[in-house]
Coordinates of C-alpha atoms and ligand atoms in Angstrom, one line a residue:
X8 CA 80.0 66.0 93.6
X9 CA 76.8 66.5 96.1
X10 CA 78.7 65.7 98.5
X11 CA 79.6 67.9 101.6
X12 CA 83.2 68.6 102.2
X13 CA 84.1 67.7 105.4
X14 CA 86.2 70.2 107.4
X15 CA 87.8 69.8 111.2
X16 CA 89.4 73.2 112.7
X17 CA 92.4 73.5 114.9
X18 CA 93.2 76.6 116.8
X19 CA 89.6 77.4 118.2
X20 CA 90.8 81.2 119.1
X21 CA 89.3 84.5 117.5
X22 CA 89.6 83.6 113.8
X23 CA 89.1 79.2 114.2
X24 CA 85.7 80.1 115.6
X25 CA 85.5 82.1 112.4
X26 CA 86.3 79.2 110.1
X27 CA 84.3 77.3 112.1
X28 CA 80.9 79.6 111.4
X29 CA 81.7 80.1 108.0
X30 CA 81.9 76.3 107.4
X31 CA 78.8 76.0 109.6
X32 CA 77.0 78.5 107.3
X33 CA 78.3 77.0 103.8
X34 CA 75.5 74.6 102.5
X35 CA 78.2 72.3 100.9
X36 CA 80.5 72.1 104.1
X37 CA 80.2 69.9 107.0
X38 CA 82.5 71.3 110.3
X39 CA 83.2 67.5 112.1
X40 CA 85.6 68.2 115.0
X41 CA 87.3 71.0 116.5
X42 CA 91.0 70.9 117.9
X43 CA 92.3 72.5 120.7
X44 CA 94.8 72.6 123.6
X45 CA 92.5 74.4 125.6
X46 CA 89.4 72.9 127.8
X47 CA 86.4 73.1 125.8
X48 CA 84.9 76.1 128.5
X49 CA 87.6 78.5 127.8
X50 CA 86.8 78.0 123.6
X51 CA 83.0 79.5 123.5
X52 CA 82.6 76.8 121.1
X53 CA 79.5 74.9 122.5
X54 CA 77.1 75.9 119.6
X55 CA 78.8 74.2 116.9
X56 CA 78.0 71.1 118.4
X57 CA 81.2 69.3 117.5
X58 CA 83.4 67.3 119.1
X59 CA 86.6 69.0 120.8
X60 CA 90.1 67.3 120.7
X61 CA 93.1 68.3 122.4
X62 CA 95.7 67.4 119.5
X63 CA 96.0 66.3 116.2
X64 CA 96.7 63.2 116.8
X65 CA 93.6 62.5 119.0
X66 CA 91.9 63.6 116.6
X67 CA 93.1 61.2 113.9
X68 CA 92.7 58.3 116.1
X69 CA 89.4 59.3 116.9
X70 CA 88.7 57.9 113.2
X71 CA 86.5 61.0 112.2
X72 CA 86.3 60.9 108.2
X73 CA 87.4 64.9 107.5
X74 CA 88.7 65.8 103.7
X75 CA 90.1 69.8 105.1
X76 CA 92.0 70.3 108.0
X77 CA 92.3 74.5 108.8
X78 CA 95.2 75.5 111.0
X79 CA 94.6 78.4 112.8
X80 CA 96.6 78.2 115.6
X81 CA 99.5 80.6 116.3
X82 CA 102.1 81.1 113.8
X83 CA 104.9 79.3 115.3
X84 CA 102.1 75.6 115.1
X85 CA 101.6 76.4 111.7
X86 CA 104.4 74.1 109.5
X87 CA 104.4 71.3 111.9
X88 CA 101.0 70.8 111.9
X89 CA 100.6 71.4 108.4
X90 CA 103.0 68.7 107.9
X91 CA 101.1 66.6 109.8
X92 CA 97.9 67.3 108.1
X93 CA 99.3 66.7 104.8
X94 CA 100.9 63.6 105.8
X95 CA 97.6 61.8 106.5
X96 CA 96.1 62.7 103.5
X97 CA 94.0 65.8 104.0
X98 CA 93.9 68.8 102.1
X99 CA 94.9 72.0 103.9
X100 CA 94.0 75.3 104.9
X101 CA 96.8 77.2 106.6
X102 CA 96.1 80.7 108.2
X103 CA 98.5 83.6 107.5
X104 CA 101.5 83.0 107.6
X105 CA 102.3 79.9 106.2
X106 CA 105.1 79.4 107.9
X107 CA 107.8 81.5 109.8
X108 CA 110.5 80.0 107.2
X109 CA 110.7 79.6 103.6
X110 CA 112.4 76.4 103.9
X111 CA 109.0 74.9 105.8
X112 CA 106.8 76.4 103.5
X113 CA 108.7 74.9 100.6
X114 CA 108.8 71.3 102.8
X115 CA 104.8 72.2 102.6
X116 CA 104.5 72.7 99.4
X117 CA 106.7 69.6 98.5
X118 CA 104.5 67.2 100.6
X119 CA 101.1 68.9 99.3
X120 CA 103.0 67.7 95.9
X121 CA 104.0 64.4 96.6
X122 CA 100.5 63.7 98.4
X123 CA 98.3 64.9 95.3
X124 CA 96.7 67.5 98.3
X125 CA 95.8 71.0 97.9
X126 CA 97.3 73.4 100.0
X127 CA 95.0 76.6 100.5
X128 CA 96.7 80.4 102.1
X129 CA 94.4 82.5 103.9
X130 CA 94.8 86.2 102.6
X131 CA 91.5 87.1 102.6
X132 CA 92.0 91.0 101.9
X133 CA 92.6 90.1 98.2
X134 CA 88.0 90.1 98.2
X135 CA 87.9 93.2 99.1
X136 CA 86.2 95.7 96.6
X137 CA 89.5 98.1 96.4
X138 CA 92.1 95.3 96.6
X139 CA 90.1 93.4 93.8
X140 CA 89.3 97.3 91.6
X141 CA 93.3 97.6 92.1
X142 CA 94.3 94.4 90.6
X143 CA 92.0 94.7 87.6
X144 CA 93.7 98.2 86.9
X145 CA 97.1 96.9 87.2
X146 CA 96.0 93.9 85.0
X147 CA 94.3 96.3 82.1
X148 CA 97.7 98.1 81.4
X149 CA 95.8 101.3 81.7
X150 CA 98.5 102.9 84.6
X151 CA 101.6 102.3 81.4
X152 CA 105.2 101.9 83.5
X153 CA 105.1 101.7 87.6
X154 CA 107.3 104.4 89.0
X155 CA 107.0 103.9 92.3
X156 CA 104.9 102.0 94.8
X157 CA 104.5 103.2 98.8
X158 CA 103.3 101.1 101.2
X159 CA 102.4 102.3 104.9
X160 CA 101.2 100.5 107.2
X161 CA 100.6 102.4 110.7
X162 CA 99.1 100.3 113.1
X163 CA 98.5 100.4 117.3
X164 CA 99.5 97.5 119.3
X165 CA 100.0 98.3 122.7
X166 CA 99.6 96.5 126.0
X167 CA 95.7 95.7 125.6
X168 CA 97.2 93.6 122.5
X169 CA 100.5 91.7 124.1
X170 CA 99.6 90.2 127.0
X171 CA 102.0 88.2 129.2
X172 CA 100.1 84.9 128.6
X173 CA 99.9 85.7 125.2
X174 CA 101.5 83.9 122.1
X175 CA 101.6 87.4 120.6
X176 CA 105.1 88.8 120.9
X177 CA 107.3 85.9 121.3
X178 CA 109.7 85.6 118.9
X179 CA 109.3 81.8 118.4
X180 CA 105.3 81.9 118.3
X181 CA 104.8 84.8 116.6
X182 CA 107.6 85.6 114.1
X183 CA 107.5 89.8 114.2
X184 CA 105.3 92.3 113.0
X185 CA 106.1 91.4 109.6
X186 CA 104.6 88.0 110.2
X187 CA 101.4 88.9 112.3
X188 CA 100.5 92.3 111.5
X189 CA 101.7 93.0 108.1
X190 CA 101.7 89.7 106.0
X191 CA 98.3 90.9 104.2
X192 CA 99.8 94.2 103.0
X193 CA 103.2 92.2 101.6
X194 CA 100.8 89.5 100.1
X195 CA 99.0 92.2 98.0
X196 CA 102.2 94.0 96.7
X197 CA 103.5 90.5 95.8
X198 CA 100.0 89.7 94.2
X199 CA 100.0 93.1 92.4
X200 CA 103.9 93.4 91.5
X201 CA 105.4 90.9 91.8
X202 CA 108.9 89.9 93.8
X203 CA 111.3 92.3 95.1
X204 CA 115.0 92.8 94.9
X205 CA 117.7 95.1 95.9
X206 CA 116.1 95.7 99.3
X207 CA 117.6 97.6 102.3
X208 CA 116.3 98.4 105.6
X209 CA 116.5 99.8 108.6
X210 CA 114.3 98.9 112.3
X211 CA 113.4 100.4 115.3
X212 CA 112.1 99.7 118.6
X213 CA 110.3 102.6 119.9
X214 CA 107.4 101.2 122.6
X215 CA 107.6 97.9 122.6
X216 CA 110.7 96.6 124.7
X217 CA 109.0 95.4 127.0
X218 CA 106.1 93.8 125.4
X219 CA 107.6 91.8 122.6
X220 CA 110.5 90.1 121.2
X221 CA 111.1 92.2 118.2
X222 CA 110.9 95.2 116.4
X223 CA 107.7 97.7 116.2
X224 CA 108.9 99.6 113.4
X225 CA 110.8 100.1 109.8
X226 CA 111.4 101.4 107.1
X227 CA 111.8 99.2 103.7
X228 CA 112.8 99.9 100.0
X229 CA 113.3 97.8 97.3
X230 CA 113.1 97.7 93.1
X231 CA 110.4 95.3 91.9
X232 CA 111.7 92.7 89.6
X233 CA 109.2 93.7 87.0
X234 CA 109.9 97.4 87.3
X235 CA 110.0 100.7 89.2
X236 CA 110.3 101.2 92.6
X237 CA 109.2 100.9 96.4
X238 CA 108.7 101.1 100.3
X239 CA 107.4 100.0 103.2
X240 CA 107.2 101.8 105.9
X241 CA 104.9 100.0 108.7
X242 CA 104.5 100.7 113.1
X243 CA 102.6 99.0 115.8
X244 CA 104.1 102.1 117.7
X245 CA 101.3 104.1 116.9
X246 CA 99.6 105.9 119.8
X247 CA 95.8 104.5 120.9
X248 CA 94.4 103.2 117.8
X249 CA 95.3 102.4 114.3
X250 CA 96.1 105.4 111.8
X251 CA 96.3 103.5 108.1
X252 CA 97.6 101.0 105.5
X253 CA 97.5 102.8 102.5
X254 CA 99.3 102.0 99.0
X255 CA 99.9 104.7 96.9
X256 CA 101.0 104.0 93.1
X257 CA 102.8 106.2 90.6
X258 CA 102.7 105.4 87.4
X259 CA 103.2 106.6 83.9
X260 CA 99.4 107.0 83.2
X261 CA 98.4 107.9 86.5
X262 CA 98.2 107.7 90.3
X263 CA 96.3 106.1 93.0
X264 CA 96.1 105.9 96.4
X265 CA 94.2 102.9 98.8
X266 CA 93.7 103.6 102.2
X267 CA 91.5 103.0 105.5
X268 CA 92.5 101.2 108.5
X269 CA 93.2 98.0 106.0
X270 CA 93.2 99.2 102.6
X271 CA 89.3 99.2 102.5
X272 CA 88.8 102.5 100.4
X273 CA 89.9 104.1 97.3
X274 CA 91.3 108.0 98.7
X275 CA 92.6 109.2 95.2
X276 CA 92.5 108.0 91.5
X277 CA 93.4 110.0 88.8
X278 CA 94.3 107.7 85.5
X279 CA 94.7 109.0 82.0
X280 CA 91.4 108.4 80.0
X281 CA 89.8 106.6 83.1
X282 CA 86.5 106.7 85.1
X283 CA 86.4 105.7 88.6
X284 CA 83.5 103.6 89.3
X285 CA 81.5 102.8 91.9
X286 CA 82.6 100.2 94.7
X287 CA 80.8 97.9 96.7
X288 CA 81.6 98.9 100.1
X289 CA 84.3 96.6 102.0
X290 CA 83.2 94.7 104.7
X291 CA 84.1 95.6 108.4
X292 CA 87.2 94.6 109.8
X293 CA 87.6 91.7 111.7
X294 CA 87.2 92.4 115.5
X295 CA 89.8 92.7 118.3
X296 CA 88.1 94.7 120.9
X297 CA 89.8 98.1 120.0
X298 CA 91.8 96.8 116.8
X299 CA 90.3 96.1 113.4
X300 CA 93.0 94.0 111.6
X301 CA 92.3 92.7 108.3
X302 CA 88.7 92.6 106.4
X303 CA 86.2 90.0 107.5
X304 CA 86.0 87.6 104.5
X305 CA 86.5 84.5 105.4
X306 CA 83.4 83.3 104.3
X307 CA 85.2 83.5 100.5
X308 CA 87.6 81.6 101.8
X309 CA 85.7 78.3 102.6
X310 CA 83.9 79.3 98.9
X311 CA 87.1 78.7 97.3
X312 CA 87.8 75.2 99.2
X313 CA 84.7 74.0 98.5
X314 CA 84.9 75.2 94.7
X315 CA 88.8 74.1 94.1
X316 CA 87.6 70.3 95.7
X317 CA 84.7 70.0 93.6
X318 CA 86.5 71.4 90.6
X319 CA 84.9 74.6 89.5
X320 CA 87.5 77.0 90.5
X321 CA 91.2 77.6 90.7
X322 CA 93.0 78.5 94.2
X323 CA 92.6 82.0 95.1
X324 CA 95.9 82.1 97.2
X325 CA 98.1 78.9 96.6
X326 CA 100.8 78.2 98.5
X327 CA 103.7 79.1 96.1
X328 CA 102.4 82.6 96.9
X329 CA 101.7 81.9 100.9
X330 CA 105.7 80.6 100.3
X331 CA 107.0 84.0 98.2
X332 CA 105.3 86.1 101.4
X333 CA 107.1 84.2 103.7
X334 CA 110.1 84.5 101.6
X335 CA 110.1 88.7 101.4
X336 CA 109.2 88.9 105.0
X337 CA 113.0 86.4 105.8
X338 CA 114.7 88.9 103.3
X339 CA 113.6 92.1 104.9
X340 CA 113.7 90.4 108.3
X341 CA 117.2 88.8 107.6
X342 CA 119.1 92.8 107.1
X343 CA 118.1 92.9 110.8
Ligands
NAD404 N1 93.5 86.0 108.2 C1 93.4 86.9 109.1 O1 92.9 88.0 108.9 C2 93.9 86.6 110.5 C3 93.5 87.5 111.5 C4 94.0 87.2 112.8 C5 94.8 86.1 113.0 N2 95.1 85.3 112.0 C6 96.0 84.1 112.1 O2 95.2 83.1 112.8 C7 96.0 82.4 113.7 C8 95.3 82.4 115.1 O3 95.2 83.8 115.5 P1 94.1 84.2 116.6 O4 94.1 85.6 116.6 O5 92.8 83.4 116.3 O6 94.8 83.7 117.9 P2 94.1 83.3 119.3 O7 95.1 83.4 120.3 O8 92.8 84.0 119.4 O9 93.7 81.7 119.1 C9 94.7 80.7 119.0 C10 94.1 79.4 119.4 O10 95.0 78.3 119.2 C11 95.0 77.5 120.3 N3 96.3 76.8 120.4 C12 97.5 77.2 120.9 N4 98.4 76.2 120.7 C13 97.8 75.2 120.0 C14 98.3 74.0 119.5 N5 99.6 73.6 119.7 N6 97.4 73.2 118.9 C15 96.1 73.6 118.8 N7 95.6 74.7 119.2 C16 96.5 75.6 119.8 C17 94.8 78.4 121.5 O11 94.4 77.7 122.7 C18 93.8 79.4 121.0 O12 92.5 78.9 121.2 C19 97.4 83.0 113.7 O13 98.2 82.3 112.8 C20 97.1 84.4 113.1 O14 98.2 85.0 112.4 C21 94.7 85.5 110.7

């Protein structure tokens, strides 16, 4: 139980170096290797002090006793190497997505099974003070029946963003906008409502012909399987900088709206015999030059690895839920 839990890294880019720190600053984890394709002066990665290894398998051989392997290399690496993490006995943190199929985030979850392993999503937004306030509200009953639930998520990702050498944008890498941009948002409308059915779309391409493989924008509705209604309406296409993601619920008792760059604030909230309280702010975004993306909180996400292993906590995003995201995005995705 004193024990530190050992973690290696793969996919030393913006957000591995961030596993990487947050393990380095957990007093109960120990970061043993990192894993990389790249040379080990194009990672930034000296101060960690760790060995670098070019593959997987490398790294195996190499003997290094690790309990966590975290993938967090681009989408399209994600269910192969997660298959190949499980198979040799590790437990497994998989960045968002899980996969850019259902079927090999189900094969994932199967071997997870079958090799008594844990399998651990990354959707870190759930911490944040509104997303957390938002799910305690839905959870009290106080808001009666959902009417109807709008999601937007209006987002700039121009040329600065897909770059030629880039994985970003290629269809077999990346997935769509769905996948890379908008998995988050998805994750906390599943985590707050529930599946979807009934769902029709429509897509555009408005700016980005020449920069990826797929869509920029679309529209999205859909009934919830538990009740009432709702859309998504999400852009990369948006001029110079991001404009929202915002949720907006109506309900029988009330309505709400969370907005910000990435759902970081509470804009509206007006609920029948209700006080709003005070929030702790949200923490910054996590940095891409001129983008914020999704909130920087992956330090709770090494919490709940350590605290899952050692038995003191439940998962805080498992992967039947990484799978069900996955799953919505192939349904919208699939009326293309
Ligand atoms: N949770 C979040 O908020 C969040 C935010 C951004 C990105 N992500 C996810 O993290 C992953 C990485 O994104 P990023 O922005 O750090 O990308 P990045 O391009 O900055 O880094 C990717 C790294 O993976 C390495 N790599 C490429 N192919 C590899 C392979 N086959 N094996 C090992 N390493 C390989 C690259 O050399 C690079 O160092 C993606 O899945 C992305 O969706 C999550």
């Amino acid at each position: 139980m004193n024990d530190k839990i050992k973690f290696a890294v793969i996919g030393c880019g913006h957000i591995g170096k961030r596993h990487a720190e947050m393990i380095s600053r957990n007093d109960e984890a120990e970061l043993v290797a990192l894993i990389d394709v790249k040379d080990k002066s194009a990672l930034g990665i000296d101060h960690f002090n760790v060995p670098l290894y070019n593959s997987l398998e490398s790294f195996f051989k190499s003997g290094i006793d690790t309990d966590v392997i975290n993938i967090a290399s681009p989408n399209g690496f994600h269910a192969e190497q997660g298959m190949k993490v499980l198979e040799s006995g590790r437990h497994l943190v998989i960045e968002k997505p899980m996969s850019l199929t259902k079927k090999d985030s189900e094969a994932l979850i199967f071997k997870g099974l079958q090799k008594h392993k844990q399998v651990f999503c990354v959707m870190q937004n759930r911490y944040s003070p509104p997303s957390e306030w938002l799910k305690d509200i839905l959870e009290s009953g106080k808001l009666g029946k959902i009417f109807m639930v709008q999601i937007n998520c209006y987002w700039n990702r121009d040329n600065r963003y897909y770059k030629a050498d880039s994985w970003h944008g290629k269809k077999d890498l990346d997935g769509g906008t769905l996948f890379t941009q908008f998995s988050h948002f998805i994750d906390l409308m599943y985590w707050y409502f529930g599946d979807i059915t009934n769902i029709q779309a429509k897509f555009a391409d408005f700016n980005h012909k020449k920069l990826t493989d797929f869509e920029d924008s679309g529209f999205v509705s859909f009934d919830f399987v538990n009740g009432g209604m709702g859309s998504l309406n999400y852009s990369t296409s948006v001029w110079d900088k991001n404009l929202e993601s915002s949720i907006t619920v109506i309900a029988e008792n009330g309505s709400l709206k969370v907005g910000g760059q990435y759902m970081n604030e509470v804009e509206y909230c007006h609920i029948k015999d209700y006080q709003m309280p005070e929030l702790a702010p949200t923490n910054p975004g996590n940095d891409y030059g001129a983008y914020k993306g999704s909130a920087a909180n992956h330090h709770y996400i090494i919490e709940n690895v350590i605290d899952v292993l050692k038995g003191r906590n439940t998962i805080t995003t498992n992967a039947l839920e990484g799978m069900k995201v996955v799953d919505i995005i192939e349904r919208i995705y699939n009326l293309k």
